[in-house]
mmCIF file of C-alpha atoms in Angstrom:
data_model
loop_
_atom_site.group_PDB
_atom_site.id
_atom_site.type_symbol
_atom_site.label_atom_id
_atom_site.label_comp_id
_atom_site.label_asym_id
_atom_site.label_seq_id
_atom_site.Cartn_x
_atom_site.Cartn_y
_atom_site.Cartn_z
ATOM 1 C CA MET A 1 68.952 15.441 35.711
ATOM 2 C CA ARG A 2 72.175 16.341 35.705
ATOM 3 C CA SER A 3 73.073 14.227 32.196
ATOM 4 C CA LEU A 4 70.646 15.377 30.411
ATOM 5 C CA ILE A 5 72.155 19.082 31.319
ATOM 6 C CA VAL A 6 76.350 17.907 31.072
ATOM 7 C CA ALA A 7 75.082 16.162 27.563
ATOM 8 C CA SER A 8 73.255 18.943 26.078
ATOM 9 C CA PHE A 9 76.701 20.591 26.758
ATOM 10 C CA LEU A 10 78.310 18.436 25.047
ATOM 11 C CA ALA A 11 76.282 18.619 22.029
ATOM 12 C CA PHE A 12 76.681 22.431 21.836
ATOM 13 C CA LYS A 13 80.289 22.239 21.907
ATOM 14 C CA SER A 14 80.779 20.026 19.520
ATOM 15 C CA VAL A 15 78.471 21.358 17.322
ATOM 16 C CA VAL A 16 79.995 24.860 17.949
ATOM 17 C CA ARG A 17 83.415 23.300 17.327
ATOM 18 C CA GLY A 18 82.715 20.950 14.063
ATOM 19 C CA ASN A 19 83.070 22.030 11.009
ATOM 20 C CA ALA A 20 79.934 23.825 9.461
ATOM 21 C CA GLY A 21 79.622 21.618 6.325
ATOM 22 C CA VAL A 22 78.893 18.170 7.514
ATOM 23 C CA THR A 23 76.938 20.170 10.465
ATOM 24 C CA ILE A 24 74.663 21.200 7.570
ATOM 25 C CA LEU A 25 74.954 18.182 6.024
ATOM 26 C CA THR A 26 74.219 15.651 8.271
ATOM 27 C CA ILE A 27 71.078 17.955 9.114
ATOM 28 C CA ALA A 28 70.086 16.760 5.202
ATOM 29 C CA MET A 29 69.761 13.524 5.208
ATOM 30 C CA LEU A 30 68.730 12.939 8.467
ATOM 31 C CA VAL A 31 65.508 15.842 6.655
ATOM 32 C CA LEU A 32 65.905 13.519 3.661
ATOM 33 C CA ALA A 33 65.077 10.934 5.934
ATOM 34 C CA ASN A 34 62.513 11.786 7.736
ATOM 35 C CA LEU A 35 60.593 12.805 3.841
ATOM 36 C CA ASN A 36 61.861 9.501 2.408
ATOM 37 C CA LEU A 37 59.554 7.544 4.951
ATOM 38 C CA LEU A 38 56.363 9.597 4.414
ATOM 39 C CA PHE A 39 56.409 10.235 0.932
ATOM 40 C CA VAL A 40 57.388 6.898 -0.792
ATOM 41 C CA PRO A 41 54.933 4.901 1.046
ATOM 42 C CA SER A 42 52.532 6.676 -0.931
ATOM 43 C CA LEU A 43 54.193 7.244 -3.879
ATOM 44 C CA VAL A 44 54.314 3.067 -4.233
ATOM 45 C CA ASP A 45 50.607 3.104 -3.276
ATOM 46 C CA GLY A 46 49.643 5.729 -5.910
ATOM 47 C CA ILE A 47 51.724 3.191 -7.788
ATOM 48 C CA VAL A 48 49.881 0.582 -7.263
ATOM 49 C CA PHE A 49 46.268 2.067 -7.032
ATOM 50 C CA SER A 50 46.951 3.300 -10.519
ATOM 51 C CA ALA A 51 47.757 0.185 -12.389
ATOM 52 C CA ASN A 52 44.804 -1.766 -10.714
ATOM 53 C CA ASP A 53 42.629 1.012 -11.817
ATOM 54 C CA LYS A 54 44.190 0.585 -14.833
ATOM 55 C CA LEU A 55 43.779 -3.095 -15.792
ATOM 56 C CA VAL A 56 39.822 -3.222 -13.953
ATOM 57 C CA GLY A 57 39.097 -0.291 -16.717
ATOM 58 C CA THR A 58 40.670 -1.971 -20.170
ATOM 59 C CA TYR A 59 41.634 -6.617 -18.445
ATOM 60 C CA SER A 60 39.243 -8.190 -15.648
ATOM 61 C CA GLY A 61 36.236 -5.890 -14.630
ATOM 62 C CA ASN A 62 35.813 -5.884 -11.366
ATOM 63 C CA ILE A 63 35.217 -9.975 -11.133
ATOM 64 C CA PRO A 64 35.757 -11.783 -13.819
ATOM 65 C CA ILE A 65 33.935 -14.839 -14.388
ATOM 66 C CA GLU A 66 35.644 -18.314 -15.601
ATOM 67 C CA ALA A 67 35.452 -21.716 -16.694
ATOM 68 C CA GLU A 68 36.272 -23.367 -14.157
ATOM 69 C CA GLY A 69 38.032 -27.169 -15.391
ATOM 70 C CA ASP A 70 39.990 -27.616 -18.703
ATOM 71 C CA ASN A 71 37.185 -27.081 -20.280
ATOM 72 C CA PRO A 72 37.014 -23.639 -21.446
ATOM 73 C CA VAL A 73 33.141 -23.190 -21.879
ATOM 74 C CA ILE A 74 30.996 -21.739 -20.204
ATOM 75 C CA ARG A 75 27.753 -22.190 -21.555
ATOM 76 C CA ARG A 76 24.091 -20.136 -20.924
ATOM 77 C CA VAL A 77 25.564 -17.904 -21.366
ATOM 78 C CA ASP A 78 22.598 -14.925 -21.914
ATOM 79 C CA GLU A 79 21.412 -16.504 -18.961
ATOM 80 C CA LEU A 80 24.145 -16.367 -16.772
ATOM 81 C CA ILE A 81 24.388 -12.483 -18.261
ATOM 82 C CA SER A 82 20.913 -11.842 -17.060
ATOM 83 C CA GLN A 83 20.958 -13.508 -13.463
ATOM 84 C CA ILE A 84 24.402 -11.272 -12.659
ATOM 85 C CA GLU A 85 22.271 -8.566 -14.384
ATOM 86 C CA ALA A 86 19.341 -8.960 -10.993
ATOM 87 C CA VAL A 87 22.252 -8.260 -8.554
ATOM 88 C CA ASP A 88 21.303 -5.305 -6.728
ATOM 89 C CA GLY A 89 24.747 -3.410 -7.025
ATOM 90 C CA VAL A 90 25.441 -4.196 -11.076
ATOM 91 C CA VAL A 91 25.741 -1.633 -13.917
ATOM 92 C CA ALA A 92 27.598 -3.430 -16.784
ATOM 93 C CA VAL A 93 28.078 -7.317 -17.534
ATOM 94 C CA THR A 94 29.473 -7.925 -21.391
ATOM 95 C CA ALA A 95 30.867 -11.870 -22.238
ATOM 96 C CA ARG A 96 34.220 -12.304 -24.362
ATOM 97 C CA ASN A 97 34.944 -15.182 -25.574
ATOM 98 C CA THR A 98 38.728 -15.347 -25.392
ATOM 99 C CA ILE A 99 41.842 -17.560 -27.754
ATOM 100 C CA GLY A 100 45.091 -17.648 -28.864
ATOM 101 C CA ALA A 101 46.751 -16.696 -31.644
ATOM 102 C CA GLN A 102 50.106 -16.356 -33.830
ATOM 103 C CA LEU A 103 50.248 -13.708 -36.541
ATOM 104 C CA THR A 104 52.437 -13.747 -39.646
ATOM 105 C CA ASP A 105 53.806 -11.948 -42.118
ATOM 106 C CA ASP A 106 56.649 -13.499 -44.123
ATOM 107 C CA SER A 107 59.208 -13.495 -41.472
ATOM 108 C CA ASN A 108 57.759 -11.400 -39.143
ATOM 109 C CA ARG A 109 55.683 -14.063 -36.676
ATOM 110 C CA THR A 110 54.094 -12.266 -33.055
ATOM 111 C CA ASN A 111 51.624 -14.572 -30.279
ATOM 112 C CA CYS A 112 48.602 -11.969 -28.729
ATOM 113 C CA THR A 113 45.176 -12.719 -27.903
ATOM 114 C CA VAL A 114 42.201 -12.239 -29.854
ATOM 115 C CA ARG A 115 38.452 -11.352 -27.961
ATOM 116 C CA GLY A 116 35.633 -11.538 -29.227
ATOM 117 C CA VAL A 117 32.864 -8.769 -28.080
ATOM 118 C CA ASP A 118 29.387 -7.574 -28.300
ATOM 119 C CA PRO A 119 30.841 -4.081 -28.643
ATOM 120 C CA LEU A 120 28.022 -1.856 -26.567
ATOM 121 C CA ARG A 121 28.499 -3.906 -23.947
ATOM 122 C CA ASP A 122 32.443 -4.495 -23.214
ATOM 123 C CA SER A 123 32.199 -0.122 -23.428
ATOM 124 C CA ALA A 124 29.794 0.053 -21.041
ATOM 125 C CA VAL A 125 32.269 -2.592 -18.725
ATOM 126 C CA PHE A 126 35.536 -1.205 -19.612
ATOM 127 C CA ASP A 127 37.726 2.142 -21.230
ATOM 128 C CA ILE A 128 38.576 0.759 -24.114
ATOM 129 C CA PRO A 129 36.869 3.250 -26.237
ATOM 130 C CA GLN A 130 38.292 6.473 -24.309
ATOM 131 C CA ALA A 131 41.567 5.165 -25.120
ATOM 132 C CA ILE A 132 41.828 4.876 -28.458
ATOM 133 C CA PHE A 133 43.295 8.081 -30.130
ATOM 134 C CA GLU A 134 43.942 6.854 -33.099
ATOM 135 C CA GLY A 135 40.110 5.501 -35.378
ATOM 136 C CA ASP A 136 37.274 4.324 -33.841
ATOM 137 C CA TYR A 137 36.049 0.989 -31.657
ATOM 138 C CA LEU A 138 33.602 -1.199 -32.392
ATOM 139 C CA GLU A 139 30.280 -0.169 -34.330
ATOM 140 C CA PRO A 140 27.360 -2.395 -33.648
ATOM 141 C CA ARG A 141 26.239 -5.193 -35.738
ATOM 142 C CA GLU A 142 29.410 -4.188 -37.651
ATOM 143 C CA MET A 143 30.690 -7.817 -39.119
ATOM 144 C CA GLY A 144 34.733 -8.740 -40.227
ATOM 145 C CA GLU A 145 36.133 -5.760 -38.394
ATOM 146 C CA ILE A 146 39.360 -5.285 -35.422
ATOM 147 C CA LEU A 147 41.376 -2.996 -33.031
ATOM 148 C CA LEU A 148 44.363 -3.228 -33.278
ATOM 149 C CA GLY A 149 46.075 -2.878 -29.223
ATOM 150 C CA VAL A 150 49.336 -0.513 -30.098
ATOM 151 C CA GLN A 151 51.836 -3.432 -29.601
ATOM 152 C CA LEU A 152 50.317 -4.974 -32.603
ATOM 153 C CA ALA A 153 49.542 -1.711 -34.668
ATOM 154 C CA GLY A 154 52.449 -0.151 -34.528
#
C-alpha cells in the first residue's frame, strides 16, 4: 500500500512540475489511441459489408452456380432454375451467359465481359436497374439492345 502512495505522490509532483504542453499532448495522444482502437475496426467492418453488399447486388448474387471442369456450359438450365425455385426461401433465380470480348474502335482497344441476361429475371435478382443514371434498363422481348457500364460508356 505504501508503494502505491509513493507512486501517486511522484506522479502528482511530475505533473505539477512538468511542462503543461507535454502533459496535454500526452493526454491527447492517449485519447486518440483509444478512439483508434474503438472506431477503426467498425469503419473497416462497414467498408467490407458495403463492398460485399455491392458485389452480391450487382455481380454474383447470393449463391452463384457455375459449370464444373473445362466445359463452360450448364445443360438444361430451365430445369435447373425450376428445381432451385422449388427450394424454400429462394426469392429469385436467373441465368447468365458470360463471355470475354475485345472491343475495338480505330486504334482504341479494350477487353470486357459480355453477359446475356433475361431482363425480368435479372432485375429480380440484381440491383442493376436501380443503379442506372442515364438511359433505361433492358426491356423483355427486345432484341439487339445492350447496356454499357460506365467504364465502357465513358
